[in-house]
């Protein structure tokens, strides 16, 4: 088994992460599954705001490749406190490509923590996956 040398996340990341998860739980409790992604995104961001977290929605991130900058490279659903990526889905099954995608987003943006949140589940605890880069 290969050992990882990742630094432990700071207390600040852990506190923000708990608030993000709490916001997702609150939205799911109030809305349930089966709605459009945009509805969950709007309500999730409202809950983030109630928890005194700053966020940006639908953030375009340029890609640097071969010393060139491509402005139309990448879009994040929600970026919290300029630190944590949240990708929101309202799907029946999570495609493994989305898990790989969030890891790529973390790498390309030099962020440490990301969440893939699927609201189309009976139990939201099964719909939240945490990723550390």
Coordinates of N, CA, C and O in Angstrom, one line a residue, residues 8-95:
X8 N -2.4 17.3 6.8 CA -3.8 17.3 7.4 C -4.5 18.7 7.1 O -3.8 19.7 7.0
X9 N -5.8 18.6 6.8 CA -6.5 19.9 6.6 C -6.5 20.7 7.9 O -6.6 20.2 9.0
X10 N -6.4 22.0 7.7 CA -6.4 23.0 8.8 C -7.8 23.0 9.5 O -8.8 22.6 8.9
X11 N -7.8 23.4 10.7 CA -9.0 23.5 11.4 C -10.0 24.4 10.7 O -11.3 24.2 10.7
X12 N -9.5 25.5 10.0 CA -10.4 26.4 9.3 C -11.1 25.6 8.2 O -12.3 25.8 8.0
X13 N -10.4 24.8 7.4 CA -11.0 23.9 6.4 C -12.1 23.0 7.0 O -13.2 22.8 6.4
X14 N -11.8 22.4 8.1 CA -12.7 21.5 8.7 C -14.0 22.2 9.2 O -15.1 21.7 9.0
X15 N -13.9 23.4 9.7 CA -15.0 24.2 10.2 C -15.9 24.6 9.0 O -17.1 24.4 9.0
X16 N -15.3 25.1 7.9 CA -16.0 25.4 6.7 C -16.7 24.2 6.1 O -17.8 24.2 5.7
X17 N -15.9 23.1 6.1 CA -16.5 21.9 5.5 C -17.7 21.4 6.3 O -18.7 21.0 5.6
X18 N -17.7 21.5 7.6 CA -18.9 21.1 8.4 C -20.1 22.0 8.0 O -21.2 21.6 8.0
X19 N -19.8 23.3 7.8 CA -20.9 24.2 7.5 C -21.5 23.9 6.1 O -22.7 24.0 5.9
X20 N -20.6 23.5 5.2 CA -21.0 23.1 3.8 C -21.9 21.9 3.9 O -23.0 21.9 3.3
X21 N -21.5 20.9 4.6 CA -22.3 19.7 4.8 C -23.6 20.0 5.5 O -24.7 19.5 5.1
X22 N -23.6 20.9 6.5 CA -24.8 21.2 7.2 C -25.8 22.0 6.2 O -27.0 21.7 6.3
X23 N -25.2 22.8 5.4 CA -26.1 23.5 4.4 C -26.7 22.5 3.4 O -27.9 22.6 3.1
X24 N -26.0 21.5 3.0 CA -26.5 20.5 2.1 C -27.6 19.7 2.8 O -28.7 19.5 2.2
X25 N -27.4 19.3 4.0 CA -28.4 18.6 4.8 C -29.7 19.4 4.9 O -30.8 18.9 4.7
X26 N -29.5 20.7 5.2 CA -30.7 21.6 5.4 C -31.5 21.7 4.1 O -32.7 21.6 4.1
X27 N -30.8 21.9 3.0 CA -31.5 22.0 1.7 C -32.2 20.7 1.3 O -33.4 20.7 1.0
X28 N -31.6 19.6 1.5 CA -32.2 18.3 1.2 C -33.4 18.0 2.1 O -34.4 17.5 1.7
X29 N -33.2 18.4 3.4 CA -34.4 18.2 4.3 C -35.6 19.0 3.9 O -36.7 18.5 4.0
X30 N -35.4 20.2 3.4 CA -36.5 21.1 3.1 C -37.0 20.8 1.7 O -38.2 21.0 1.4
X31 N -36.2 20.4 0.7 CA -36.6 20.2 -0.7 C -36.8 18.8 -1.1 O -37.6 18.5 -1.9
X32 N -36.0 17.9 -0.5 CA -36.0 16.5 -0.9 C -35.4 16.3 -2.3 O -34.9 17.2 -2.9
X33 N -35.4 15.1 -2.8 CA -34.8 14.8 -4.1 C -35.8 15.2 -5.3 O -37.0 15.5 -5.0
X34 N -35.2 15.1 -6.5 CA -36.1 15.2 -7.7 C -36.2 16.6 -8.4 O -37.0 16.7 -9.3
X35 N -35.4 17.6 -7.9 CA -35.5 18.9 -8.5 C -34.3 19.2 -9.4 O -33.4 18.4 -9.5
X36 N -34.3 20.3 -10.1 CA -33.3 20.7 -11.0 C -32.0 21.2 -10.2 O -32.2 21.7 -9.2
X37 N -30.9 21.0 -10.8 CA -29.6 21.4 -10.2 C -29.6 22.9 -9.8 O -29.2 23.2 -8.7
X38 N -30.2 23.7 -10.7 CA -30.2 25.2 -10.4 C -30.9 25.5 -9.1 O -30.6 26.4 -8.4
X39 N -32.0 24.8 -8.9 CA -32.8 25.0 -7.7 C -32.0 24.7 -6.4 O -31.9 25.4 -5.5
X40 N -31.3 23.5 -6.5 CA -30.4 23.1 -5.4 C -29.3 24.1 -5.2 O -29.0 24.5 -4.1
X41 N -28.7 24.6 -6.3 CA -27.6 25.5 -6.2 C -28.0 26.8 -5.5 O -27.3 27.3 -4.6
X42 N -29.2 27.4 -5.9 CA -29.6 28.6 -5.4 C -29.9 28.5 -3.9 O -29.5 29.3 -3.1
X43 N -30.6 27.4 -3.5 CA -30.9 27.2 -2.1 C -29.7 26.9 -1.3 O -29.6 27.3 -0.1
X44 N -28.8 26.1 -1.8 CA -27.5 25.8 -1.1 C -26.7 27.0 -0.9 O -26.2 27.2 0.2
X45 N -26.6 27.9 -1.8 CA -25.9 29.2 -1.7 C -26.6 30.1 -0.6 O -25.9 30.7 0.2
X46 N -27.9 30.1 -0.6 CA -28.6 30.8 0.4 C -28.2 30.3 1.8 O -28.0 31.0 2.8
X47 N -28.2 28.9 2.0 CA -27.8 28.3 3.2 C -26.4 28.6 3.6 O -26.0 28.8 4.8
X48 N -25.5 28.7 2.6 CA -24.1 29.1 2.9 C -24.0 30.5 3.4 O -23.3 30.8 4.4
X49 N -24.8 31.4 2.8 CA -24.9 32.8 3.3 C -25.3 32.9 4.7 O -24.8 33.6 5.5
X50 N -26.4 32.1 5.0 CA -26.9 32.1 6.4 C -25.8 31.6 7.4 O -25.9 31.9 8.6
X51 N -24.8 30.8 6.9 CA -23.8 30.3 7.8 C -22.5 31.2 7.7 O -21.4 30.8 8.1
X52 N -22.7 32.4 7.2 CA -21.7 33.4 7.1 C -20.5 33.0 6.2 O -19.3 33.3 6.5
X53 N -20.8 32.2 5.2 CA -19.7 31.8 4.2 C -19.9 32.6 2.9 O -21.0 32.7 2.4
X54 N -18.7 33.0 2.4 CA -18.7 33.7 1.1 C -18.6 32.6 0.0 O -17.9 31.6 0.2
X55 N -19.3 32.9 -1.1 CA -19.3 31.9 -2.2 C -19.4 32.6 -3.5 O -19.8 33.8 -3.6
X56 N -19.0 31.9 -4.5 CA -19.2 32.4 -5.9 C -19.9 31.2 -6.6 O -19.5 30.0 -6.4
X57 N -20.8 31.5 -7.5 CA -21.6 30.5 -8.3 C -21.1 30.5 -9.7 O -20.8 31.6 -10.3
X58 N -21.0 29.4 -10.3 CA -20.7 29.2 -11.8 C -19.4 30.0 -12.1 O -19.4 30.9 -12.9
X59 N -18.3 29.6 -11.4 CA -17.1 30.3 -11.6 C -16.3 29.7 -12.8 O -16.0 28.5 -12.8
X60 N -16.0 30.6 -13.7 CA -15.1 30.2 -14.8 C -13.6 30.3 -14.4 O -13.2 31.3 -13.8
X61 N -12.9 29.2 -14.6 CA -11.5 29.1 -14.2 C -10.7 28.9 -15.5 O -10.9 27.9 -16.2
X62 N -9.8 29.8 -15.7 CA -8.9 29.6 -16.9 C -8.0 28.3 -16.7 O -7.6 28.0 -15.6
X63 N -7.7 27.7 -17.8 CA -6.8 26.6 -17.8 C -5.4 27.0 -18.4 O -5.4 27.6 -19.4
X64 N -4.4 26.7 -17.7 CA -3.0 27.0 -18.2 C -2.5 25.6 -18.7 O -2.4 24.7 -17.9
X65 N -2.1 25.6 -20.0 CA -1.6 24.4 -20.6 C -0.5 24.8 -21.6 O -0.8 25.6 -22.4
X66 N 0.6 24.1 -21.4 CA 1.7 24.4 -22.4 C 2.0 25.9 -22.5 O 2.2 26.4 -23.6
X67 N 2.0 26.6 -21.3 CA 2.3 28.0 -21.2 C 1.3 28.9 -21.9 O 1.5 30.0 -22.2
X68 N 0.1 28.3 -22.2 CA -1.0 29.1 -22.8 C -2.1 29.1 -21.8 O -2.3 28.2 -21.0
X69 N -2.9 30.2 -21.8 CA -4.1 30.3 -21.0 C -5.3 30.2 -21.8 O -5.5 31.0 -22.8
X70 N -6.2 29.3 -21.4 CA -7.5 29.1 -22.1 C -8.6 29.5 -21.2 O -8.8 28.9 -20.1
X71 N -9.3 30.6 -21.5 CA -10.3 31.2 -20.6 C -11.5 30.3 -20.5 O -12.2 30.3 -19.5
X72 N -11.8 29.5 -21.5 CA -13.1 28.8 -21.5 C -12.9 27.3 -21.0 O -13.5 26.4 -21.4
X73 N -11.9 27.2 -20.1 CA -11.5 25.8 -19.7 C -12.4 25.1 -18.8 O -12.8 24.0 -19.0
X74 N -12.9 25.7 -17.7 CA -13.5 25.0 -16.6 C -14.5 25.9 -15.9 O -14.3 27.1 -15.8
X75 N -15.6 25.3 -15.4 CA -16.6 26.0 -14.6 C -16.9 25.2 -13.4 O -17.2 24.1 -13.4
X76 N -16.8 25.9 -12.2 CA -17.1 25.3 -11.0 C -18.5 25.7 -10.6 O -18.9 26.8 -10.8
X77 N -19.3 24.8 -10.0 CA -20.7 25.1 -9.6 C -20.6 26.2 -8.5 O -21.2 27.2 -8.6
X78 N -19.9 25.9 -7.4 CA -19.8 26.8 -6.2 C -18.4 26.7 -5.6 O -17.9 25.6 -5.4
X79 N -17.9 27.9 -5.4 CA -16.6 28.0 -4.8 C -16.8 28.7 -3.4 O -17.3 29.9 -3.4
X80 N -16.5 28.1 -2.3 CA -16.8 28.6 -1.0 C -15.5 29.1 -0.4 O -14.5 28.4 -0.3
X81 N -15.6 30.4 0.1 CA -14.5 31.1 0.8 C -13.2 31.0 -0.1 O -12.1 31.0 0.5
X82 N -13.3 31.0 -1.4 CA -12.2 30.9 -2.3 C -11.2 29.7 -2.0 O -10.1 29.7 -2.3
X83 N -11.8 28.7 -1.3 CA -11.0 27.6 -0.8 C -11.5 26.2 -1.2 O -10.8 25.3 -1.5
X84 N -12.8 26.1 -1.2 CA -13.5 24.7 -1.3 C -14.4 24.7 -2.5 O -15.3 25.5 -2.6
X85 N -14.2 23.7 -3.3 CA -15.1 23.5 -4.5 C -16.2 22.6 -4.1 O -16.1 21.5 -3.5
X86 N -17.4 23.0 -4.6 CA -18.6 22.2 -4.4 C -19.3 22.0 -5.7 O -19.7 22.9 -6.4
X87 N -19.3 20.7 -6.2 CA -20.0 20.3 -7.4 C -21.3 19.7 -7.0 O -21.4 18.8 -6.2
X88 N -22.4 20.3 -7.5 CA -23.7 19.8 -7.2 C -24.4 19.0 -8.3 O -24.2 19.3 -9.5
X89 N -25.0 17.9 -8.0 CA -25.7 17.1 -8.9 C -27.1 16.7 -8.4 O -27.3 16.5 -7.2
X90 N -28.1 16.5 -9.3 CA -29.4 16.0 -8.9 C -29.6 14.7 -9.8 O -30.5 14.6 -10.6
X91 N -28.8 13.7 -9.6 CA -28.8 12.5 -10.5 C -29.1 11.2 -9.7 O -28.9 11.1 -8.5
X92 N -29.5 10.2 -10.4 CA -29.8 8.9 -9.8 C -28.6 8.2 -9.4 O -28.5 7.6 -8.3
X93 N -27.6 8.2 -10.3 CA -26.3 7.5 -10.0 C -25.1 8.5 -10.3 O -25.1 9.2 -11.3
X94 N -24.2 8.5 -9.4 CA -23.0 9.3 -9.7 C -22.1 8.6 -10.6 O -21.7 7.4 -10.5
X95 N -21.7 9.3 -11.7 CA -20.8 8.8 -12.7 C -19.4 8.9 -12.1 O -19.0 10.0 -11.7

